[in-house]
Short mmCIF file of C-alpha atoms and ligand atoms in Angstrom, two decimals:
data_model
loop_
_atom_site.label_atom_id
_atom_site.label_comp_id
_atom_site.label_asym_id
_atom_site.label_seq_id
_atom_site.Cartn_x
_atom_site.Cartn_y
_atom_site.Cartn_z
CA UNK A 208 -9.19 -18.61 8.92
CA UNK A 209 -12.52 -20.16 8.66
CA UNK A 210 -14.14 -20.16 4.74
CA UNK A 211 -17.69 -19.63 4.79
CA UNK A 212 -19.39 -20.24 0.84
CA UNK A 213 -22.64 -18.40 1.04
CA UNK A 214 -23.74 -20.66 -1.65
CA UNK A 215 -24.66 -24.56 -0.65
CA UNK A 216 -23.49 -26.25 -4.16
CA UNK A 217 -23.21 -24.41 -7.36
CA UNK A 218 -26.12 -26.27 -8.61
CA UNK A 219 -28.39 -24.13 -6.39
CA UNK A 220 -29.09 -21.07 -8.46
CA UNK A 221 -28.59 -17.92 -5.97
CA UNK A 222 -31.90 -16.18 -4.06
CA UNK A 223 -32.01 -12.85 -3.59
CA UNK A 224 -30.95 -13.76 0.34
CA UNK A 225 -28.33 -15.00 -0.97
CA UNK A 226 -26.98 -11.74 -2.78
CA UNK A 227 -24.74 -9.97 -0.39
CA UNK A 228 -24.16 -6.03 -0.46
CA UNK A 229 -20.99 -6.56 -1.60
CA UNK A 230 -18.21 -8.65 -3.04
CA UNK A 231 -14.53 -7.96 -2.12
CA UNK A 232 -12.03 -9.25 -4.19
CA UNK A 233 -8.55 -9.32 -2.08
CA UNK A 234 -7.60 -9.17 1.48
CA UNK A 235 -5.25 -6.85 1.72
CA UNK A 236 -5.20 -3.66 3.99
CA UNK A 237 -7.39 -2.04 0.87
CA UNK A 238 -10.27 -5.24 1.14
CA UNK A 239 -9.58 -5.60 5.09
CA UNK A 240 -10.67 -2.02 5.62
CA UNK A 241 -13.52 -2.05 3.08
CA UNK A 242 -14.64 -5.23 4.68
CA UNK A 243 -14.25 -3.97 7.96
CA UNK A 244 -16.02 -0.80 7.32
CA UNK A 245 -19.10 -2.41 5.63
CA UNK A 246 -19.79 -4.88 8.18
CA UNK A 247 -19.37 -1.98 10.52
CA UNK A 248 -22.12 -0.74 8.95
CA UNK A 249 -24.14 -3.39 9.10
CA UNK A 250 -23.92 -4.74 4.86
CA UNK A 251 -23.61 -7.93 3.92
CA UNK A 252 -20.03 -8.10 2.88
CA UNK A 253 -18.17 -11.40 1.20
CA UNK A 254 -14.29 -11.13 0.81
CA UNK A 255 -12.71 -13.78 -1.49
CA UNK A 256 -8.99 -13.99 -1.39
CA UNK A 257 -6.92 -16.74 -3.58
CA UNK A 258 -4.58 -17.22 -0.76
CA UNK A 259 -4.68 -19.01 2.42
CA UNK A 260 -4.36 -16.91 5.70
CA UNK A 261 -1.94 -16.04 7.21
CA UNK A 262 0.08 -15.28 3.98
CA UNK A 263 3.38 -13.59 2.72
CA UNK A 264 2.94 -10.31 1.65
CA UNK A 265 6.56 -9.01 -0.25
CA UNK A 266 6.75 -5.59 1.63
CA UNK A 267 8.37 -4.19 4.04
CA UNK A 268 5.68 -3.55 6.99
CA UNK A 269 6.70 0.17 7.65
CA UNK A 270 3.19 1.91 8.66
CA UNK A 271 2.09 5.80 9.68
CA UNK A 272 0.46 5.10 13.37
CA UNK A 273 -1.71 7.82 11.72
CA UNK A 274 -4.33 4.59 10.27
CA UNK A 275 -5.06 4.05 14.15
CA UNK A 276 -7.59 6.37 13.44
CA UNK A 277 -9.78 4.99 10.89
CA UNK A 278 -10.21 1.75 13.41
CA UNK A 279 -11.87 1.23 16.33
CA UNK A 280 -10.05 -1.60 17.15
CA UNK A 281 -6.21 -2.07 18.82
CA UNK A 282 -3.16 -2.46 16.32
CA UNK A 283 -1.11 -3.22 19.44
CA UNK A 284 -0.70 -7.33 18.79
CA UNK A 285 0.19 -6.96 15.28
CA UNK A 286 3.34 -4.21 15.51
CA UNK A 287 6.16 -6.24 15.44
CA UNK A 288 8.66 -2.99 16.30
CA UNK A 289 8.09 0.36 16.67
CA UNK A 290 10.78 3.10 15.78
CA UNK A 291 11.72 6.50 16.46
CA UNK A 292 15.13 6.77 14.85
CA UNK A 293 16.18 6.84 11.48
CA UNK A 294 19.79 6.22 9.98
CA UNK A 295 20.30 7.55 6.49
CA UNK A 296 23.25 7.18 4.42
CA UNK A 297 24.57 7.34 1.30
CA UNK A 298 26.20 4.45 -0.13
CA UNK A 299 26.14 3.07 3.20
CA UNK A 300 28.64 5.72 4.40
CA UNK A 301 28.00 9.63 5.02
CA UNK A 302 25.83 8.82 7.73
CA UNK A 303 22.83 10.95 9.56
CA UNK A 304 20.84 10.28 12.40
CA UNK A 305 17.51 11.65 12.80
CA UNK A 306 14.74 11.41 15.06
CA UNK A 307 11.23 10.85 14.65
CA UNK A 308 9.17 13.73 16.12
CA UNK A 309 5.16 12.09 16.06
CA UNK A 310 3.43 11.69 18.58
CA UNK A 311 3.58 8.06 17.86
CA UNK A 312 6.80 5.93 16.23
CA UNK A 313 6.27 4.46 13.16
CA UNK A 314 5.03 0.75 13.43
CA UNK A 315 7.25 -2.09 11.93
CA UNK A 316 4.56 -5.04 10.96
CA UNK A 317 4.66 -8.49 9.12
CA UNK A 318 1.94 -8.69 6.48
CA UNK A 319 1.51 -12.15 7.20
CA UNK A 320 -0.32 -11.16 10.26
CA UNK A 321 -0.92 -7.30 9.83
CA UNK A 322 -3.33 -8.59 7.29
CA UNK A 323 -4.89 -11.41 8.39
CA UNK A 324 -5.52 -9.79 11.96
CA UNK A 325 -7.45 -6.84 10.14
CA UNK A 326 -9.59 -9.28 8.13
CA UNK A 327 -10.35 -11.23 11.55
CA UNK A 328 -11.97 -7.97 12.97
CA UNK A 329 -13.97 -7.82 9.91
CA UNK A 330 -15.52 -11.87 10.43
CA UNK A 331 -16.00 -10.85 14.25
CA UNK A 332 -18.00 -8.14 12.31
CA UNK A 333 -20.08 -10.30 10.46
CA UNK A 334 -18.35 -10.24 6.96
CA UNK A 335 -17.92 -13.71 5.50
CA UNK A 336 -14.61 -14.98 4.10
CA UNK A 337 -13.51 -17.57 1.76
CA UNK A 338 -9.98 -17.80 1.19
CA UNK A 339 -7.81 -19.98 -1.20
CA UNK A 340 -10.38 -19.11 -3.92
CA UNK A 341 -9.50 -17.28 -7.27
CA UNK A 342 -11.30 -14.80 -9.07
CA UNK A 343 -11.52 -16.42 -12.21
CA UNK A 344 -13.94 -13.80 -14.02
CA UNK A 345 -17.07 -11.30 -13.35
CA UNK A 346 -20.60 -10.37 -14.82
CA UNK A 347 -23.06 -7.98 -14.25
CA UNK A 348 -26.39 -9.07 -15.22
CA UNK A 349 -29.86 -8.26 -14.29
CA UNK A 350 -28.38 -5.43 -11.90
CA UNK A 351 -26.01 -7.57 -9.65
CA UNK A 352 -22.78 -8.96 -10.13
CA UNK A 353 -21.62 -12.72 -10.55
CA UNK A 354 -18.10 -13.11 -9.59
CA UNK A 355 -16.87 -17.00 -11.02
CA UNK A 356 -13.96 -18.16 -8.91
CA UNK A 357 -12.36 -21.66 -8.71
CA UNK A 358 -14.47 -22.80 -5.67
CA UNK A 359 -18.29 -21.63 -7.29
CA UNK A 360 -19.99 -18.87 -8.51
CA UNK A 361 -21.16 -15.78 -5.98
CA UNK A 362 -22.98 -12.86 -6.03
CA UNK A 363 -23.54 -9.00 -4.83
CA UNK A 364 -24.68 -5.97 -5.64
CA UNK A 365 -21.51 -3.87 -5.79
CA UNK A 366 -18.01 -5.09 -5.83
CA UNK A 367 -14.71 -3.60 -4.17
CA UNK A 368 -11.81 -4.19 -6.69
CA UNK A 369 -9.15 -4.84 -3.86
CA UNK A 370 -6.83 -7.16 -5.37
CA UNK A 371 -3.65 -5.60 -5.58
CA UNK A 372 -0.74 -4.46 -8.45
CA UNK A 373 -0.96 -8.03 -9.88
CA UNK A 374 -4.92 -8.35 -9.30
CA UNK A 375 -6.78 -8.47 -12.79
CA UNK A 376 -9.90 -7.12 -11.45
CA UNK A 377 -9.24 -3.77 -12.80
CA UNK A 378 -8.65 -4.62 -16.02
CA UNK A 379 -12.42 -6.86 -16.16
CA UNK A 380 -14.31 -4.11 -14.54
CA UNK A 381 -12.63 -2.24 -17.84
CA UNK A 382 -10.47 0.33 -16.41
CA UNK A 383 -6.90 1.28 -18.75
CA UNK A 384 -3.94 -0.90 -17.52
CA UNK A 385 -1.65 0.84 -14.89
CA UNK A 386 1.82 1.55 -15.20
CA UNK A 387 3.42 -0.99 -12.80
CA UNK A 388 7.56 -0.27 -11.36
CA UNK A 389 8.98 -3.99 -10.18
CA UNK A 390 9.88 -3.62 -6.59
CA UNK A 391 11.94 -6.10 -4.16
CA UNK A 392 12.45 -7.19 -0.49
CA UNK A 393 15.43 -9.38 1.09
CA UNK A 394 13.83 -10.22 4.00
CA UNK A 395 17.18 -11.08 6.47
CA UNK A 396 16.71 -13.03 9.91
CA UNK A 397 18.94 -11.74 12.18
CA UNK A 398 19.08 -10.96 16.04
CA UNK A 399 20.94 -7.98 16.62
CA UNK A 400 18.40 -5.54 15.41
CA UNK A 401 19.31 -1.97 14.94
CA UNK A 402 16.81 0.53 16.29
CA UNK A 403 16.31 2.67 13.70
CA UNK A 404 15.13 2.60 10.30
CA UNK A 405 17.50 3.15 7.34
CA UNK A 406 17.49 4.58 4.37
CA UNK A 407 20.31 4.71 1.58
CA UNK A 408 20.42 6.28 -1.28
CA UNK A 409 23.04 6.52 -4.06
CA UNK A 410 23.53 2.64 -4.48
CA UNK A 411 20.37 2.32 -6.55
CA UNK A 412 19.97 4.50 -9.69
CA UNK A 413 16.39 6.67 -9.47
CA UNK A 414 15.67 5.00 -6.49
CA UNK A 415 16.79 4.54 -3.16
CA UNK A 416 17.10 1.07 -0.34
CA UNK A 417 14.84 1.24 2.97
CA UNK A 418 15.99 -1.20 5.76
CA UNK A 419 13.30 -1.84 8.11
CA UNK A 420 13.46 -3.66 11.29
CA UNK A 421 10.93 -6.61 12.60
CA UNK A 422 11.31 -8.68 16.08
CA UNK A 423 13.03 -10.80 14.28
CA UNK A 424 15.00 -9.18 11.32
CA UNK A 425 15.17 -7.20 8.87
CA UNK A 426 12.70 -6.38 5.41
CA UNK A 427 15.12 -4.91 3.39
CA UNK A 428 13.14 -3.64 0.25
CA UNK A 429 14.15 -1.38 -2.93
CA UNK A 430 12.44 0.14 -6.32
CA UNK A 431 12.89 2.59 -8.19
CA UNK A 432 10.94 5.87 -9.30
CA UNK A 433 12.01 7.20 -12.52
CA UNK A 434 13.59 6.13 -15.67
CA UNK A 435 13.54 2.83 -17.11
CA UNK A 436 12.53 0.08 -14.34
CA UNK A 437 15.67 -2.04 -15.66
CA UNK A 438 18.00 -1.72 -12.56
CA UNK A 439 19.01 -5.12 -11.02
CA UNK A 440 17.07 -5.00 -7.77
CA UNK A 441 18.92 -8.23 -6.39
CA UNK A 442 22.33 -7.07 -7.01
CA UNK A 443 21.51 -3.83 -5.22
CA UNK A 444 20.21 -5.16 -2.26
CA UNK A 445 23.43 -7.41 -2.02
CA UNK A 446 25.51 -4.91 -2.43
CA UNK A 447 24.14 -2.47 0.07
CA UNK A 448 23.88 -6.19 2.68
CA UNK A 449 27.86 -6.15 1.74
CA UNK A 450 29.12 -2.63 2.50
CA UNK A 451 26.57 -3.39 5.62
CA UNK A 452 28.48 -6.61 6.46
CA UNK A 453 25.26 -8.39 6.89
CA UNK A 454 25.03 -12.31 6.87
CA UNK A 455 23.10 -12.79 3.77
CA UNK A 456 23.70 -16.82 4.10
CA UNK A 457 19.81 -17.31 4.95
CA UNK A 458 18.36 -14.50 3.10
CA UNK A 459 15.27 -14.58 1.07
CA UNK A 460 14.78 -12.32 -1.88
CA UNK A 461 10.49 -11.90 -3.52
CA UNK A 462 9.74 -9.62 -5.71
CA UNK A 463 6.46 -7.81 -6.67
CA UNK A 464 5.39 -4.77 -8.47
CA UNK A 465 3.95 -1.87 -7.52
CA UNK A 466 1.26 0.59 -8.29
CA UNK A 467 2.55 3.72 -7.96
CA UNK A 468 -0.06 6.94 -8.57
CA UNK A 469 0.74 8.42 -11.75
CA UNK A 470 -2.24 10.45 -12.90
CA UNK A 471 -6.13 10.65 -11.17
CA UNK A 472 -7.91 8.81 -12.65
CA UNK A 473 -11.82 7.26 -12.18
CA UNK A 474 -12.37 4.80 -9.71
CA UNK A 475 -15.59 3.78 -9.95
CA UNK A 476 -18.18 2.09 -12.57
CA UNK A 477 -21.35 0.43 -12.72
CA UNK A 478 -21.58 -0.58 -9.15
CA UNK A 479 -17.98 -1.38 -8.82
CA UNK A 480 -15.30 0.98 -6.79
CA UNK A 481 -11.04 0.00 -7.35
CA UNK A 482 -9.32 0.27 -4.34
CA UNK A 483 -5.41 -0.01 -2.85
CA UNK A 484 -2.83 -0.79 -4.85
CA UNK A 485 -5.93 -2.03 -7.71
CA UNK A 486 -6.50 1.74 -8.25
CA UNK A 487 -2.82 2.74 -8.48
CA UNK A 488 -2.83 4.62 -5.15
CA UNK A 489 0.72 4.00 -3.91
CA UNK A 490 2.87 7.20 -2.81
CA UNK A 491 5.27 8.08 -6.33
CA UNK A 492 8.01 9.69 -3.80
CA UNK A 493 8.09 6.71 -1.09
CA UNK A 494 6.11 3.87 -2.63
CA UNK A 495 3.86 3.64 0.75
CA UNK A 496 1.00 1.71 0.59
CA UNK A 497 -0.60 0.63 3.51
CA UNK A 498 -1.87 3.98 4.42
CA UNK A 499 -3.42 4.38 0.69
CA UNK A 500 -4.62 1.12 0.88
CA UNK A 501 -6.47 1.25 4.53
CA UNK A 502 -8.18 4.81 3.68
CA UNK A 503 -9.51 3.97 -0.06
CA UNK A 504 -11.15 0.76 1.40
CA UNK A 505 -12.65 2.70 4.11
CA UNK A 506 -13.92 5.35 1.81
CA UNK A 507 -15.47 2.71 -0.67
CA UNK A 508 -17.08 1.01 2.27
CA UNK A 509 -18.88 4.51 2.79
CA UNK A 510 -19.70 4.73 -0.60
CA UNK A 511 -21.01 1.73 -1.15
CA UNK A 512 -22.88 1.82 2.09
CA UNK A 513 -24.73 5.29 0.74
CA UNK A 514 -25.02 3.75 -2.93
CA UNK A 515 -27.19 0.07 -1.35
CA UNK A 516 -29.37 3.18 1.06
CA UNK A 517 -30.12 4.39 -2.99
CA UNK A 518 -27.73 7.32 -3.04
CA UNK A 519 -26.74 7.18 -7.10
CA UNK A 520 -23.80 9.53 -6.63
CA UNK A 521 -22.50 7.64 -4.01
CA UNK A 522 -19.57 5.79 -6.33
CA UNK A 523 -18.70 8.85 -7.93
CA UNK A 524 -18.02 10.90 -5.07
CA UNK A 525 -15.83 7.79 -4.21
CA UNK A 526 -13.96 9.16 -7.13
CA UNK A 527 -13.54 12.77 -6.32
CA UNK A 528 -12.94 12.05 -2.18
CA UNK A 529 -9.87 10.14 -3.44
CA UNK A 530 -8.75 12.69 -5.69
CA UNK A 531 -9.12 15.62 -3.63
CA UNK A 532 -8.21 14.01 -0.19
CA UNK A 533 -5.13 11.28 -1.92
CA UNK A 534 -4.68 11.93 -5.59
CA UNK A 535 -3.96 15.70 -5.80
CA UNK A 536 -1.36 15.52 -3.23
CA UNK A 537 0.32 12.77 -5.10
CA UNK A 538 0.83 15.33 -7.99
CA UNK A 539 3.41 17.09 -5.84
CA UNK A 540 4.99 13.66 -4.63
CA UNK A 541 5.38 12.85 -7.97
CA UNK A 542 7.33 15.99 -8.60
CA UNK A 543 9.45 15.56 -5.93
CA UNK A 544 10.17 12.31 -7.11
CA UNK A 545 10.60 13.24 -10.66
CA UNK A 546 13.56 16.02 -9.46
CA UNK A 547 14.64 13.95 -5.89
CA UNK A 548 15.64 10.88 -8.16
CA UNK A 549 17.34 12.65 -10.84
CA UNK A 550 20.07 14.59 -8.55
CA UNK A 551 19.71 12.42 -5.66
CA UNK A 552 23.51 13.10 -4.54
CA UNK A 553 21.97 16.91 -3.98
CA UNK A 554 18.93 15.77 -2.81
CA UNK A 555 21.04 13.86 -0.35
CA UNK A 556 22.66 17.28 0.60
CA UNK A 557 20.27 19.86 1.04
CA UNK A 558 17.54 17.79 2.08
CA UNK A 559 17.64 14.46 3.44
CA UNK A 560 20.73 15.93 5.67
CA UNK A 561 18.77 18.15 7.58
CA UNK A 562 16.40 17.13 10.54
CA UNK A 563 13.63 19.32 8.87
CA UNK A 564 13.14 16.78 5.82
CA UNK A 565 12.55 14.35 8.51
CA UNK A 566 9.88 16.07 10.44
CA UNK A 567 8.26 16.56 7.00
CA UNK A 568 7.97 13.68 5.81
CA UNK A 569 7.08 12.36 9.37
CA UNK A 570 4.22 14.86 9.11
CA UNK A 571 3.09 13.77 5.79
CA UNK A 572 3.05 10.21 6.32
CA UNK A 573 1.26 10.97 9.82
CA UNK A 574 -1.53 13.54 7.27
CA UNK A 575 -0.39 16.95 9.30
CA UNK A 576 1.22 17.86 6.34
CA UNK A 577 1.04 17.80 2.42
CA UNK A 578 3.52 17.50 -0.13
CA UNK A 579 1.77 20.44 -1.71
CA UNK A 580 3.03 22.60 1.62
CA UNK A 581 6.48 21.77 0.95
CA UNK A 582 7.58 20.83 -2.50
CA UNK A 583 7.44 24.33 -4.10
CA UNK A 584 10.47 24.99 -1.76
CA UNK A 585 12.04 21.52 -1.71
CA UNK A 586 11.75 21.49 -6.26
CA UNK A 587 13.38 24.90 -6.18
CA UNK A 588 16.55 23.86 -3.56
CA UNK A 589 16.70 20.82 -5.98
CA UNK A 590 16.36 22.69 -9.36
CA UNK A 591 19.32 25.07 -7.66
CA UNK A 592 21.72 21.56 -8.57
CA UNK A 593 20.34 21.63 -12.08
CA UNK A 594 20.14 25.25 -13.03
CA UNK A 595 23.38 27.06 -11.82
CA UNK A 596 22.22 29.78 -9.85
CA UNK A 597 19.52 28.70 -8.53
CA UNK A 598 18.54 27.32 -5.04
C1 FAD B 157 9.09 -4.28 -2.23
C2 FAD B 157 7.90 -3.58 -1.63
C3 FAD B 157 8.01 -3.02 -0.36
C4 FAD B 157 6.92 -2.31 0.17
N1 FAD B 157 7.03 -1.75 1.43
C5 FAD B 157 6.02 -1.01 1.93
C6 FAD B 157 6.10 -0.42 3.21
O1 FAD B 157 7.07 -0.61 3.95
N2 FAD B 157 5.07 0.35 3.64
C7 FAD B 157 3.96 0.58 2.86
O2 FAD B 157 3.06 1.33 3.28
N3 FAD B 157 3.83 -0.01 1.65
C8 FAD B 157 4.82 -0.81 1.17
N4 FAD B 157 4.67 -1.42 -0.03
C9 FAD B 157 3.40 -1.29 -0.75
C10 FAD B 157 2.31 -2.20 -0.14
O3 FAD B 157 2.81 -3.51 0.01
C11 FAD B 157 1.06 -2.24 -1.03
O4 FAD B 157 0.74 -0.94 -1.46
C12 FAD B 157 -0.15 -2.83 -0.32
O5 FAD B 157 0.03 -4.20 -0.09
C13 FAD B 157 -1.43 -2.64 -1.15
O6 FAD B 157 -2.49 -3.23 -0.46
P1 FAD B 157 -3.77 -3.77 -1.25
O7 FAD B 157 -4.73 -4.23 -0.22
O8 FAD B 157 -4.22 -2.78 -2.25
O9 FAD B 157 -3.24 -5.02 -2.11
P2 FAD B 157 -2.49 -6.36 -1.65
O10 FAD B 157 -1.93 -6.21 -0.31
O11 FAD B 157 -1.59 -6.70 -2.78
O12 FAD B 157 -3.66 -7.42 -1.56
C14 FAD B 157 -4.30 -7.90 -2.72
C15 FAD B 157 -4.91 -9.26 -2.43
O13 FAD B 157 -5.69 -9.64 -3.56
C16 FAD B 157 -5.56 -11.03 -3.75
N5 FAD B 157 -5.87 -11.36 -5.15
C17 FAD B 157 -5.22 -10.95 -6.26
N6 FAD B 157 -5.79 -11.48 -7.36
C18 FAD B 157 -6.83 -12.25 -6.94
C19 FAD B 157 -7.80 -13.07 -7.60
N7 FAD B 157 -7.84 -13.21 -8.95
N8 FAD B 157 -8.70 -13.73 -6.85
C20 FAD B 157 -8.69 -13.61 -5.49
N9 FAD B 157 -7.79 -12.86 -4.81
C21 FAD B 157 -6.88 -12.19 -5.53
C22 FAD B 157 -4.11 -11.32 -3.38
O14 FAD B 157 -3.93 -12.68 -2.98
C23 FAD B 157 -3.85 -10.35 -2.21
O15 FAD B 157 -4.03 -10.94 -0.94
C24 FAD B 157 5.72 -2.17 -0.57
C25 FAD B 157 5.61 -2.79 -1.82
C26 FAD B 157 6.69 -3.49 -2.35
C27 FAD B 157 6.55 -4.15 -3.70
#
């Protein structure tokens, strides 16, 4: 990816030129989409990333082909795999088949060039990009922001905080620290690939294994949702590759935490918006992502777009379109989770057994349906395993 400094030397104090719109700190889906949005829009735009693209990304790639929307650009050369069928089981036996009833399958992708591609739309857009450079610390003075990285000093008048679950952005722009869950990935090259997508539960405590299928192998992640985030992530994975009787001989185990939404919370300040996985946006029930990730940086690109035309409630509507259209959903998803984790065995029963969980979920992660629509009935069939009587 080409790196282009919009300063000549740091010796040369900045001109007002020189001052983009805004500063982007990650490249992820969450800065991709911002980035792309903005230049969309026609704002100067600056993404710095302290990687070098294309770059590992520990995840496992599943996406909703429900993001197609927010783009006006073809996903097509970046889906490794699509799928349609799902295989869950528990403790690798017990198993159910299910199929996928969208419109679309879900799309399998790498990161390594799920994000980079994204990012390339933005440059053919106009936003510049410097890579391999860290964030090393930000000011606001005299009603712009200097952002000091390893490679010079830059500046804008609003910054995008996408820089991840490990990012420290969110933390200098003076937001409380986020309750982070450590999640893992073996990723496993093989060339017999299933078709389907699987999920297991009962192997890891408060949590559950997803198995998801590339050209060219499998991303085999876990976490958990609940309880203390001691479980041994490795040994779980190895057991369920065991009981799988995969070849684990060339396997590759990263780990990485994650953000998971735990309470709404404000995303904005003084012309500075968090976004992704930096504002804790991650589904508490599935621990998806991408889809989070693509729609807050398209959202802060419109907000930041109507905050440069002078619109002063432009960041903190940034705020409440996150909450109402992402955050209070996540309240149910978290209650799910809460109950799902804690009796998974029943969960396992009277839900994930039945076609009709799929479709839901399907629905959810495709935005035709909310957790809100279901969980009232899905918390009382669980409750039924916890209160006798009940359910
Ligand atoms: C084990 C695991 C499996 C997962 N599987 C899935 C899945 O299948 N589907 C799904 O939807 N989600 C999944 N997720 C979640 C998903 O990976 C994240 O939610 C998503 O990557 C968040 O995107 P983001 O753009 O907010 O941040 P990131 O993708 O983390 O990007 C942040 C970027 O910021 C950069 N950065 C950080 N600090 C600095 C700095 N100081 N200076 C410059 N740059 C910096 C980083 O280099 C990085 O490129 C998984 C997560 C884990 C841990």
């Amino acid at each position: 990816m080409g790196s282009i400094s919009i300063h000549e030397s740091e010796s040369t104090p900045p001109t007002l030129e020189k001052i983009v719109d805004c500063i982007i700190v990650g490249s992820g889906p969450a800065g991709g989409s911002a980035a792309y949005h903005l230049a969309k829009l026609g704002r100067s735009v600056l993404v710095i990333d302290r990687e070098t693209f294309p770059r590992y990304k520990v995840c496992s790639g599943g996406v909703s082909p429900a993001v197609g929307a927010w783009f006006d650009f073809d996903f097509s050369p970046v889906i490794s795999k699509t799928v349609k069928q799902i295989r869950y089981t528990w403790k690798v036996g017990d198993p159910v088949d299910a199929t996928l009833n969208t419109t679309e399958p879900m799309w399998m992708v790498n990161r390594s060039e799920f994000d980079y591609y994204i990012i390339q739309q933005a440059q053919a857009l106009g936003a510049q990009v410097k890579t391999g450079t860290t964030v090393t610390g930000i000011e606001f003075k005299g009603d712009c922001w200097t952002v000091n990285t390893d490679q010079g000093m830059f500046q804008a008048k609003y910054l995008i905080a996408a820089d991840g679950a490990k990012g420290p952005m969110a933390k200098w722009l003076g937001f409380a620290d986020r309750s982070v869950r450590m999640g893992m990935v073996m990723e496993v090259p093989a060339q017999d690939m299933a078709a389907s997508a699987q999920f297991d539960f009962g192997i890891i405590k408060n949590g559950f294994i997803w198995s998801l299928p590339k050209a060219n192998g499998y991303s085999i992640g876990t976490g958990t949702f609940r309880g203390k985030d001691n479980e041994d992530l490795k040994e779980a994975l190895l057991q369920y590759a065991q009981l799988k009787g995969l070849n684990t001989t060339q396997a590759t185990f990263h780990s990485h935490p994650m953000c998971l939404w735990t309470e709404d919370q404000q995303l904005h300040t003084r012309h500075a918006l968090l976004a992704g996985e930096a504002a804790g946006l991650s589904d508490p029930f599935t621990a998806e992502g991408i889809r989070p990730a693509l729609f807050s940086g398209m959202k802060a690109a419109i907000a930041i777009d109507s905050a440069v035309s002078g619109n002063s409630g432009a960041l903190a509507n940034y705020t409440q379109v996150i909450q109402a259209e992402w955050g209070q959903d996540m309240v149910w998803a978290q209650k799910l989770a809460n109950i799902f984790y804690r009796v998974p065995g029943i969960g396992y029963k009277v839900g994930v057994k039945r076609q009709s969980a799929t479709d839901r979920l399907c629905k959810i992660m495709c935005g035709e349906l909310k957790y809100a629509d279901v969980a009232t009935r899905a918390l009382k069939k669980l409750s039924g395993g916890l209160i006798p009587g009940l359910g």
